[in-house]
CSV table of C-alpha atoms and ligand atoms in Angstrom, one decimal:
chain,number,residue,atom,x,y,z
A,170,MET,CA,17.2,-11.4,-23.1
A,171,THR,CA,18.4,-8.4,-21.0
A,172,VAL,CA,16.7,-5.0,-20.8
A,173,ASN,CA,19.5,-3.8,-23.2
A,174,ASP,CA,18.7,-6.5,-25.8
A,175,ASP,CA,14.9,-5.7,-25.6
A,176,LEU,CA,15.7,-2.0,-25.9
A,177,TYR,CA,18.0,-2.6,-29.0
A,178,GLU,CA,15.2,-4.7,-30.6
A,179,GLY,CA,12.6,-2.1,-29.6
A,180,VAL,CA,14.4,0.6,-31.5
A,181,ILE,CA,14.9,-1.5,-34.6
A,182,ASN,CA,11.1,-2.6,-34.6
A,183,GLY,CA,10.1,1.0,-34.0
A,184,ASP,CA,8.3,0.2,-30.7
A,185,ASN,CA,7.9,3.7,-29.1
A,186,GLU,CA,6.2,2.6,-26.0
A,187,ALA,CA,8.5,-0.3,-25.3
A,188,VAL,CA,11.6,1.9,-25.9
A,189,ALA,CA,10.4,4.6,-23.5
A,190,ALA,CA,9.5,2.1,-20.8
A,191,LEU,CA,12.7,0.1,-21.2
A,192,THR,CA,14.8,3.2,-21.1
A,193,ALA,CA,13.2,4.3,-17.9
A,194,GLN,CA,13.6,0.8,-16.5
A,195,ALA,CA,17.3,0.7,-17.4
A,196,MET,CA,17.9,4.1,-15.8
A,197,ALA,CA,16.1,2.9,-12.6
A,198,GLU,CA,18.3,-0.2,-12.6
A,199,GLY,CA,21.3,2.2,-12.4
A,200,LEU,CA,22.6,2.3,-15.9
A,201,ARG,CA,24.2,5.6,-17.1
A,202,ALA,CA,22.3,7.6,-19.7
A,203,ASP,CA,25.5,8.1,-21.9
A,204,ASP,CA,26.2,4.3,-21.8
A,205,LEU,CA,22.6,3.5,-22.9
A,206,LEU,CA,23.1,6.0,-25.8
A,207,SER,CA,26.5,4.9,-27.0
A,208,ARG,CA,26.0,1.1,-26.3
A,209,VAL,CA,22.3,0.5,-27.1
A,210,LEU,CA,20.4,3.2,-28.8
A,211,ILE,CA,23.0,4.4,-31.3
A,212,PRO,CA,24.2,0.8,-32.3
A,213,ALA,CA,20.4,0.0,-32.9
A,214,MET,CA,20.3,2.9,-35.3
A,215,THR,CA,23.4,1.8,-37.0
A,216,GLU,CA,21.8,-1.7,-37.5
A,217,VAL,CA,18.7,0.1,-39.0
A,218,GLY,CA,21.0,1.8,-41.5
A,219,GLN,CA,22.7,-1.4,-42.3
A,220,ARG,CA,19.3,-3.1,-43.0
A,221,PHE,CA,18.4,-0.1,-45.2
A,222,GLU,CA,21.6,-0.7,-47.2
A,223,ARG,CA,20.8,-4.4,-47.6
A,224,GLN,CA,17.3,-3.4,-48.7
A,225,GLU,CA,15.7,-5.3,-45.9
A,226,PHE,CA,14.4,-1.9,-44.5
A,227,PHE,CA,12.9,1.0,-46.4
A,228,VAL,CA,12.4,4.7,-45.6
A,229,PRO,CA,9.3,4.2,-43.5
A,230,ASP,CA,11.1,1.6,-41.4
A,231,MET,CA,13.9,4.1,-40.7
A,232,LEU,CA,11.3,6.6,-39.9
A,233,ILE,CA,9.6,4.5,-37.3
A,234,ALA,CA,12.9,3.4,-35.9
A,235,ALA,CA,14.0,7.1,-35.6
A,236,ARG,CA,10.7,7.9,-33.6
A,237,ALA,CA,11.4,5.0,-31.3
A,238,MET,CA,14.9,6.2,-30.7
A,239,GLN,CA,13.6,9.7,-30.0
A,240,ALA,CA,11.2,8.2,-27.4
A,241,GLY,CA,14.2,6.7,-25.6
A,242,VAL,CA,16.2,10.0,-26.0
A,243,ASN,CA,13.4,11.9,-24.4
A,244,VAL,CA,13.5,9.8,-21.3
A,245,LEU,CA,17.4,10.4,-21.2
A,246,ARG,CA,17.2,14.1,-21.8
A,247,PRO,CA,16.9,15.2,-18.2
A,248,HIS,CA,19.9,13.1,-17.3
A,249,LEU,CA,22.0,14.7,-20.1
A,250,THR,CA,21.2,18.3,-19.7
A,251,ALA,CA,22.1,20.7,-16.9
A,252,ALA,CA,19.3,22.9,-15.6
A,253,GLY,CA,19.7,26.2,-13.9
A,254,VAL,CA,23.4,26.7,-14.7
A,255,LYS,CA,24.7,30.0,-15.9
A,256,PRO,CA,25.6,29.5,-19.6
A,257,ILE,CA,29.3,29.3,-20.6
A,258,GLY,CA,28.4,30.5,-24.0
A,259,THR,CA,25.9,30.4,-26.9
A,260,VAL,CA,25.8,28.0,-29.7
A,261,VAL,CA,23.8,28.3,-32.9
A,262,MET,CA,23.2,24.8,-34.3
A,263,GLY,CA,21.4,23.3,-37.3
A,264,THR,CA,21.4,20.4,-39.8
A,265,VAL,CA,22.5,21.8,-43.1
A,266,ALA,CA,20.4,22.7,-46.2
A,267,GLY,CA,18.7,19.7,-47.9
A,268,ASP,CA,19.2,17.4,-45.0
A,269,LEU,CA,16.4,16.3,-42.7
A,270,HIS,CA,18.3,14.1,-40.2
A,271,ASP,CA,18.0,15.5,-36.7
A,272,ILE,CA,18.6,12.7,-34.2
A,273,GLY,CA,22.4,13.3,-34.0
A,274,LYS,CA,21.9,17.1,-33.9
A,275,ASN,CA,19.6,16.8,-31.1
A,276,LEU,CA,22.0,14.6,-29.2
A,277,VAL,CA,24.8,17.1,-29.8
A,278,ILE,CA,22.5,19.9,-28.5
A,279,MET,CA,21.6,17.8,-25.3
A,280,MET,CA,25.3,17.3,-24.6
A,281,LEU,CA,26.1,21.0,-25.3
A,282,GLU,CA,23.4,21.9,-22.9
A,283,GLY,CA,24.7,19.4,-20.4
A,284,THR,CA,28.1,21.1,-20.7
A,285,GLY,CA,26.6,24.5,-19.9
A,286,PHE,CA,25.9,26.0,-23.2
A,287,ARG,CA,22.8,27.9,-24.3
A,288,VAL,CA,21.9,26.4,-27.7
A,289,VAL,CA,19.7,28.1,-30.3
A,290,ASP,CA,18.3,25.1,-32.4
A,291,LEU,CA,17.7,26.2,-36.0
A,292,GLY,CA,16.2,22.8,-36.8
A,293,VAL,CA,16.8,20.9,-40.1
A,294,ASP,CA,17.4,22.0,-43.7
A,295,VAL,CA,19.2,25.2,-42.6
A,296,SER,CA,20.4,27.4,-45.5
A,297,ALA,CA,23.6,29.5,-45.4
A,298,ASP,CA,21.4,32.6,-45.1
A,299,LYS,CA,19.7,31.3,-42.1
A,300,PHE,CA,23.0,30.5,-40.4
A,301,VAL,CA,24.2,34.1,-41.2
A,302,ALA,CA,21.0,35.6,-39.9
A,303,ALA,CA,21.1,33.6,-36.6
A,304,VAL,CA,24.7,34.6,-36.0
A,305,ARG,CA,23.7,38.3,-36.4
A,306,GLU,CA,20.7,37.9,-34.1
A,307,HIS,CA,22.1,35.7,-31.3
A,308,LYS,CA,25.8,36.6,-31.4
A,309,PRO,CA,27.0,33.0,-30.5
A,310,GLN,CA,30.6,32.0,-29.8
A,311,LEU,CA,30.1,28.9,-31.9
A,312,VAL,CA,28.2,27.7,-35.0
A,313,ALA,CA,27.6,24.1,-35.2
A,314,MET,CA,26.5,22.2,-38.4
A,315,SER,CA,25.4,18.7,-38.7
A,316,ALA,CA,25.1,16.6,-42.0
A,317,LEU,CA,24.2,12.9,-42.5
A,318,LEU,CA,24.3,12.7,-46.3
A,319,THR,CA,27.3,12.8,-48.6
A,320,THR,CA,25.1,15.0,-50.9
A,321,THR,CA,24.5,17.7,-48.3
A,322,MET,CA,27.8,17.9,-46.4
A,323,MET,CA,29.3,20.2,-49.1
A,324,THR,CA,26.8,22.9,-48.1
A,325,MET,CA,28.8,23.3,-44.9
A,326,LYS,CA,31.4,25.0,-47.1
A,327,VAL,CA,28.7,27.1,-48.6
A,328,SER,CA,27.6,28.2,-45.1
A,329,ILE,CA,31.2,28.9,-44.0
A,330,GLU,CA,31.8,30.9,-47.1
A,331,ALA,CA,28.6,32.9,-46.5
A,332,LEU,CA,29.8,33.7,-42.9
A,333,LYS,CA,33.0,35.0,-44.3
A,334,LYS,CA,31.2,37.0,-47.0
A,335,ALA,CA,29.0,38.6,-44.2
A,336,GLY,CA,32.1,39.6,-42.3
A,337,LEU,CA,31.2,37.3,-39.4
A,338,ARG,CA,33.6,34.4,-39.7
A,339,ASP,CA,36.2,35.9,-37.3
A,340,GLN,CA,33.7,36.4,-34.5
A,341,VAL,CA,32.7,32.7,-34.3
A,342,LYS,CA,34.2,29.2,-34.1
A,343,VAL,CA,32.7,26.7,-36.5
A,344,MET,CA,32.2,23.1,-35.6
A,345,VAL,CA,31.0,20.4,-38.1
A,346,GLY,CA,30.1,16.8,-37.6
A,347,GLY,CA,27.8,14.0,-38.7
A,348,ALA,CA,28.3,10.4,-39.9
A,349,PRO,CA,30.0,11.2,-43.3
A,350,VAL,CA,32.1,14.1,-42.0
A,351,THR,CA,35.8,13.5,-41.2
A,352,ARG,CA,38.6,15.5,-39.6
A,353,LYS,CA,40.1,16.0,-43.1
A,354,PHE,CA,36.8,17.2,-44.5
A,355,ALA,CA,36.3,19.6,-41.7
A,356,ASP,CA,39.8,21.0,-42.4
A,357,ASP,CA,39.1,21.2,-46.2
A,358,VAL,CA,35.9,23.2,-45.7
A,359,GLY,CA,37.5,25.6,-43.2
A,360,ALA,CA,35.9,24.5,-40.0
A,361,ASP,CA,37.7,25.1,-36.7
A,362,ILE,CA,36.4,22.0,-34.9
A,363,TYR,CA,35.5,18.5,-36.0
A,364,GLY,CA,33.1,16.5,-33.7
A,365,ALA,CA,33.1,12.9,-34.1
A,366,ASP,CA,30.3,12.2,-31.7
A,367,ALA,CA,28.1,14.1,-29.3
A,368,SER,CA,30.2,14.0,-26.2
A,369,SER,CA,33.6,14.8,-27.8
A,370,ALA,CA,31.8,17.6,-29.7
A,371,ALA,CA,30.5,19.1,-26.4
A,372,ARG,CA,34.0,18.8,-24.8
A,373,LYS,CA,35.8,20.4,-27.8
A,374,ALA,CA,33.2,23.2,-27.9
A,375,LYS,CA,33.9,23.9,-24.3
A,376,GLU,CA,37.6,23.9,-24.8
A,377,ALA,CA,37.3,26.3,-27.8
A,378,VAL,CA,35.2,28.7,-26.1
A,379,ALA,CA,37.4,28.7,-23.0
A,380,ALA,CA,40.3,29.7,-25.2
A,381,LEU,CA,38.7,32.7,-26.7
B,88,B1M,CO1,18.5,8.5,-43.7
B,88,B1M,N1,20.3,8.0,-44.5
B,88,B1M,N2,17.9,9.0,-45.5
B,88,B1M,N3,16.8,8.8,-42.9
B,88,B1M,N4,19.2,7.6,-42.3
B,88,B1M,C1,21.4,7.6,-43.6
B,88,B1M,C2,22.2,8.7,-43.1
B,88,B1M,C3,22.1,6.6,-44.5
B,88,B1M,C4,23.7,6.4,-44.0
B,88,B1M,C5,21.5,5.2,-44.5
B,88,B1M,C6,22.2,4.1,-45.3
B,88,B1M,O1,22.1,4.1,-46.5
B,88,B1M,N5,23.0,3.3,-44.6
B,88,B1M,C7,21.9,7.2,-45.9
B,88,B1M,C8,23.0,8.2,-46.4
B,88,B1M,C9,23.9,7.7,-47.4
B,88,B1M,C10,24.9,8.7,-47.9
B,88,B1M,O2,24.7,9.9,-47.9
B,88,B1M,N6,26.1,8.2,-48.2
B,88,B1M,C11,20.6,7.9,-45.7
B,88,B1M,C12,19.7,8.1,-46.8
B,88,B1M,C13,20.1,7.6,-48.3
B,88,B1M,C14,18.5,8.8,-46.7
B,88,B1M,C15,17.5,9.2,-47.8
B,88,B1M,C16,18.2,9.8,-49.0
B,88,B1M,C17,16.6,7.9,-48.1
B,88,B1M,C18,15.6,8.2,-49.3
B,88,B1M,O3,14.8,9.0,-49.2
B,88,B1M,N7,15.9,7.3,-50.3
B,88,B1M,C19,16.6,10.2,-47.0
B,88,B1M,C20,17.2,11.7,-47.1
B,88,B1M,C21,16.3,12.7,-46.6
B,88,B1M,C22,16.9,14.0,-46.3
B,88,B1M,O4,17.6,14.2,-45.3
B,88,B1M,N8,16.8,14.9,-47.4
B,88,B1M,C23,16.8,9.7,-45.7
B,88,B1M,C24,15.7,9.9,-44.7
B,88,B1M,C25,15.8,9.4,-43.4
B,88,B1M,C26,14.6,9.3,-42.4
B,88,B1M,C27,13.8,10.7,-42.5
B,88,B1M,C28,13.6,8.2,-42.8
B,88,B1M,C29,15.3,9.1,-41.0
B,88,B1M,C30,15.7,10.4,-40.3
B,88,B1M,C31,14.8,10.8,-39.2
B,88,B1M,C32,15.4,11.9,-38.2
B,88,B1M,O5,16.4,12.1,-38.2
B,88,B1M,N9,14.4,12.5,-37.6
B,88,B1M,C33,16.7,8.5,-41.5
B,88,B1M,C34,17.4,7.7,-40.6
B,88,B1M,C35,16.9,7.4,-39.2
B,88,B1M,C36,18.8,7.3,-41.0
B,88,B1M,C37,19.8,6.4,-40.3
B,88,B1M,C38,19.2,4.9,-40.3
B,88,B1M,C39,20.0,6.8,-38.9
B,88,B1M,C40,20.5,8.2,-38.6
B,88,B1M,C41,20.6,8.4,-37.2
B,88,B1M,O6,19.7,9.0,-36.6
B,88,B1M,N10,21.7,7.9,-36.5
B,88,B1M,C42,21.1,6.5,-41.1
B,88,B1M,C43,22.0,5.3,-41.1
B,88,B1M,C44,23.0,5.5,-40.0
B,88,B1M,O7,23.5,6.6,-39.7
B,88,B1M,N11,23.5,4.5,-39.4
B,88,B1M,C45,20.6,7.1,-42.4
B,88,B1M,C46,21.8,8.0,-35.0
B,88,B1M,C47,22.5,9.3,-34.7
B,88,B1M,C48,22.7,9.4,-33.2
B,88,B1M,O8,23.7,9.3,-35.3
B,88,B1M,O9,23.3,11.3,-36.8
B,88,B1M,O10,25.4,10.0,-37.0
B,88,B1M,P1,24.3,10.5,-36.2
B,88,B1M,O11,24.9,11.5,-35.1
B,88,B1M,C49,26.1,11.2,-34.3
B,88,B1M,C50,27.4,11.6,-34.9
B,88,B1M,O12,27.4,11.6,-36.3
B,88,B1M,C51,27.6,12.9,-34.3
B,88,B1M,O13,27.1,12.8,-33.0
B,88,B1M,C52,25.9,11.9,-33.0
B,88,B1M,C53,25.9,11.1,-31.8
B,88,B1M,O14,27.1,10.7,-31.3
B,88,B1M,N12,27.1,14.1,-34.9
B,88,B1M,C54,27.8,15.3,-34.7
B,88,B1M,C55,26.1,14.4,-35.6
B,88,B1M,N13,26.0,15.7,-36.0
B,88,B1M,C56,27.0,16.3,-35.4
B,88,B1M,C57,27.5,17.6,-35.4
B,88,B1M,C58,28.7,18.0,-34.7
B,88,B1M,C59,29.4,16.9,-34.0
B,88,B1M,C60,29.0,15.7,-34.0
B,88,B1M,O15,29.2,19.2,-34.5
B,88,B1M,C61,28.5,20.2,-35.2
């Protein structure tokens, strides 16, 4: 078993302490933070989802795996975010109404911060009204919406329509992403940017803001 194998198993088994220690060990051995995320931690969560679908795992198992993943992500955070750099723009980000999944959102935030954005994190279960109020208050260049459920992704359209109704849509770019979201869906709901994963989301956000 390698450190990566132990880490993968640690996430699946929800072993917070082992995941934090093994992530730190892997970093000390010279592994890259983004590689650990994309090759070990995220695939472990994918396996958790597959076990849930096969009814081998239940909601509490997903929850403890999510906490373990977060323990690893917390170790990686300083390696993924840029400190003390003048912001290249402001992003308001949240997981949409009815949706409580926040691991992907938090990773996208870390990558956006690492790219130089100031990010206002609205948390989870963010209503259209809350997105509108945050745009009025923080005057971001970009609004970023995450959804993990097929039942909640349509609220992205509701939030985009609310921005239009408030007369704010022309002032911001809108980026959408999350496991069920596709490029076509992003176009259909009237988003400007589709983010397939955290690093491409940050890259596309930077390009979009540079083009303003
Ligand atoms: Co949930 N859950 N869950 N869950 N959960 C899924 C999403 C599911 C696919 C599992 C499955 O059946 N295989 C399934 C959804 C099915 C569907 O809609 N078709 C599901 C379900 C059904 C549910 C409940 C309904 C279960 C129940 O109660 N019966 C319930 C719903 C609660 C709610 O939200 N109202 C529920 C609850 C939970 C927990 C609370 C237990 C927990 C979440 C804990 C937390 O987030 N703090 C949980 C978990 C952990 C999962 C899985 C296993 C893992 C999600 C995750 O964190 N992945 C998930 C299965 C899976 O996805 N494999 C599942 C890792 C994360 C890094 O990936 O979030 O996709 P992801 O983010 C990626 C990209 O998508 C992208 O970048 C990230 C990194 O590259 N990205 C963006 C994300 N947002 C972006 C935004 C962008 C750009 C890119 O721009 C704005």
